[in-house]
Short mmCIF file of C-alpha atoms in Angstrom, two decimals:
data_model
loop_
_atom_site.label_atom_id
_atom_site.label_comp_id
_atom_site.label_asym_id
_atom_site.label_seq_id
_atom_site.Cartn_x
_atom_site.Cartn_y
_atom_site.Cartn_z
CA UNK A 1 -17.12 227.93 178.30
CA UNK A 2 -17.09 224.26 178.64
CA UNK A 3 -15.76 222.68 181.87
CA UNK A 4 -12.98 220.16 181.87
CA UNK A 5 -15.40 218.00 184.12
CA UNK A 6 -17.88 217.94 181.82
CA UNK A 7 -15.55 217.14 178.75
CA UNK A 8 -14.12 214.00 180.63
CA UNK A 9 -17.67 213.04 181.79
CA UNK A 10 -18.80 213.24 177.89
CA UNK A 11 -16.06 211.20 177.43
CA UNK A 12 -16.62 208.50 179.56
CA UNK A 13 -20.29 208.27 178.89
CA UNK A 14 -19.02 208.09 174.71
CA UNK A 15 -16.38 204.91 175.98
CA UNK A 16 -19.69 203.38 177.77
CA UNK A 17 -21.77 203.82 175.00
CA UNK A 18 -19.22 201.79 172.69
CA UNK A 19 -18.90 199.13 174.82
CA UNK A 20 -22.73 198.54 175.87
CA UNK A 21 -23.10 198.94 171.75
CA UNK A 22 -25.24 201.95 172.51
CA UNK A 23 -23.68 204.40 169.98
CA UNK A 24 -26.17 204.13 167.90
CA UNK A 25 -28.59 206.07 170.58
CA UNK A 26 -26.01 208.70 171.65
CA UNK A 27 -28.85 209.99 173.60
CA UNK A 28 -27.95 206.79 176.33
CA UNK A 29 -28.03 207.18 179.37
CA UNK A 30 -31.26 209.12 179.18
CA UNK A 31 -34.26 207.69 178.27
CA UNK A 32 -36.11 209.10 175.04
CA UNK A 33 -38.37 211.64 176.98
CA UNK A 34 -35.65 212.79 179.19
CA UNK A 35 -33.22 212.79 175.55
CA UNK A 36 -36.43 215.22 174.32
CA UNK A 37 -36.29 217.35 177.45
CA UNK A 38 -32.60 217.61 177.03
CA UNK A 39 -33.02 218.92 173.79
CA UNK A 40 -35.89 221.79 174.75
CA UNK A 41 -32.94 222.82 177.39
CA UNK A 42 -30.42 223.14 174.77
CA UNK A 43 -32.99 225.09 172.74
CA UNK A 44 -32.85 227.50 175.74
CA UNK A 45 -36.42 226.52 177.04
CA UNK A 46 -37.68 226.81 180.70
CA UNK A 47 -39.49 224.42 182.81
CA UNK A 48 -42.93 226.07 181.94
CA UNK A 49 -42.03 226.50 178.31
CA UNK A 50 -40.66 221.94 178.27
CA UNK A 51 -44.31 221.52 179.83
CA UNK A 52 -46.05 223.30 176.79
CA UNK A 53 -43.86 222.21 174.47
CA UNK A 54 -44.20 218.53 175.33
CA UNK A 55 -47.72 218.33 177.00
CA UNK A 56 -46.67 217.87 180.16
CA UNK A 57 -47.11 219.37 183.63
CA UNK A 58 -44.27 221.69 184.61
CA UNK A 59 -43.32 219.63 187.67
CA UNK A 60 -43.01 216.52 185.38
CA UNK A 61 -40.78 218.81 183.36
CA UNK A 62 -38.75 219.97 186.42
CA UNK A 63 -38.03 216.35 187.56
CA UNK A 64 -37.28 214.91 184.17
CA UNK A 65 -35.02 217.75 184.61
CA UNK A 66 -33.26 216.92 187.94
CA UNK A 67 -33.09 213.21 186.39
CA UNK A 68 -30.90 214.22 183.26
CA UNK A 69 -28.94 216.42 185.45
CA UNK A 70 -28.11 213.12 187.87
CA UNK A 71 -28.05 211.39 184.61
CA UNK A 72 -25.46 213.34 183.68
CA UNK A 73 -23.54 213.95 186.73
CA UNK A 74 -23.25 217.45 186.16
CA UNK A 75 -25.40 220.29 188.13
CA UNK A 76 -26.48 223.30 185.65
CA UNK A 77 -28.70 223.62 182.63
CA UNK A 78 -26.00 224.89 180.56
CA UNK A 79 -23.71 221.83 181.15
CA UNK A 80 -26.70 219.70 179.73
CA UNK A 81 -27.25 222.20 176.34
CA UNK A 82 -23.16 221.02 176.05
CA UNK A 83 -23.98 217.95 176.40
CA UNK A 84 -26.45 217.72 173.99
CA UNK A 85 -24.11 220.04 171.44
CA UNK A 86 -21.17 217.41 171.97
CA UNK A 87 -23.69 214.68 170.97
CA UNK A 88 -24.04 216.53 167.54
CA UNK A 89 -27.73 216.10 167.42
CA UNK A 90 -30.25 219.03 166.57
CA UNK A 91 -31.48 220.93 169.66
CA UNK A 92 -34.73 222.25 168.33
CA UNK A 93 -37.17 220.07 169.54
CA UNK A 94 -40.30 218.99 167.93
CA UNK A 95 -42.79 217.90 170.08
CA UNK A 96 -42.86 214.01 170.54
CA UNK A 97 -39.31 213.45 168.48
CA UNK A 98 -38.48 209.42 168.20
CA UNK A 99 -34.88 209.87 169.21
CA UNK A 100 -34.03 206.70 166.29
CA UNK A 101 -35.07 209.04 164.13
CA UNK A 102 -33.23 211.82 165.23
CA UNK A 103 -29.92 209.73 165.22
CA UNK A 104 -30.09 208.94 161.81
CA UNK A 105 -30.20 212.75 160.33
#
């Protein structure tokens, strides 16, 4: 179930993109790590599993985590896997993905 919140907040961060001439990295605001963490949480990963995946330590996972979700202004994992759906991009995530790539499939 998608909140209305979240739909206006995707939204508004699609109006910024346009106008900052960012829509070509629909992964914006984020930065590419955090975009990559976003997409392990879409792909339904936890905290431990972000730190394997991505060769990190699992509290570097946990605050890239609490950074996308200020990011974002929204407050659960599930309202960042919506975000990522709404950006259209794949949510498996390959370890070390170059978000320009990404944008272009």
């Amino acid at each position: 179930m998608e909140s209305p919140l979240l739909l206006a907040r995707i939204e508004e961060l699609s109006r910024v993109a346009h106008r900052h001439g960012s829509f070509d990295e629909p992964w914006r605001p984020l930065s590419s790590r955090e975009f990559e963490v976003a997409r392990c949480i879409a792909a339904g990963m936890t905290n431990g599993e972000i730190a394997g995946e991505l060769a990190i330590a699992p509290k570097t996972a946990s605050a890239h985590v609490g950074h996308i979700l200020a990011k974002l202004g929204v407050s659960r994992r599930a309202e960042i896997a919506t975000w990522v759906a709404n950006i259209a991009l794949p949510t498996t995530a390959p370890a070390k993905a170059d978000p320009a790539v990404l944008s272009h499939r």
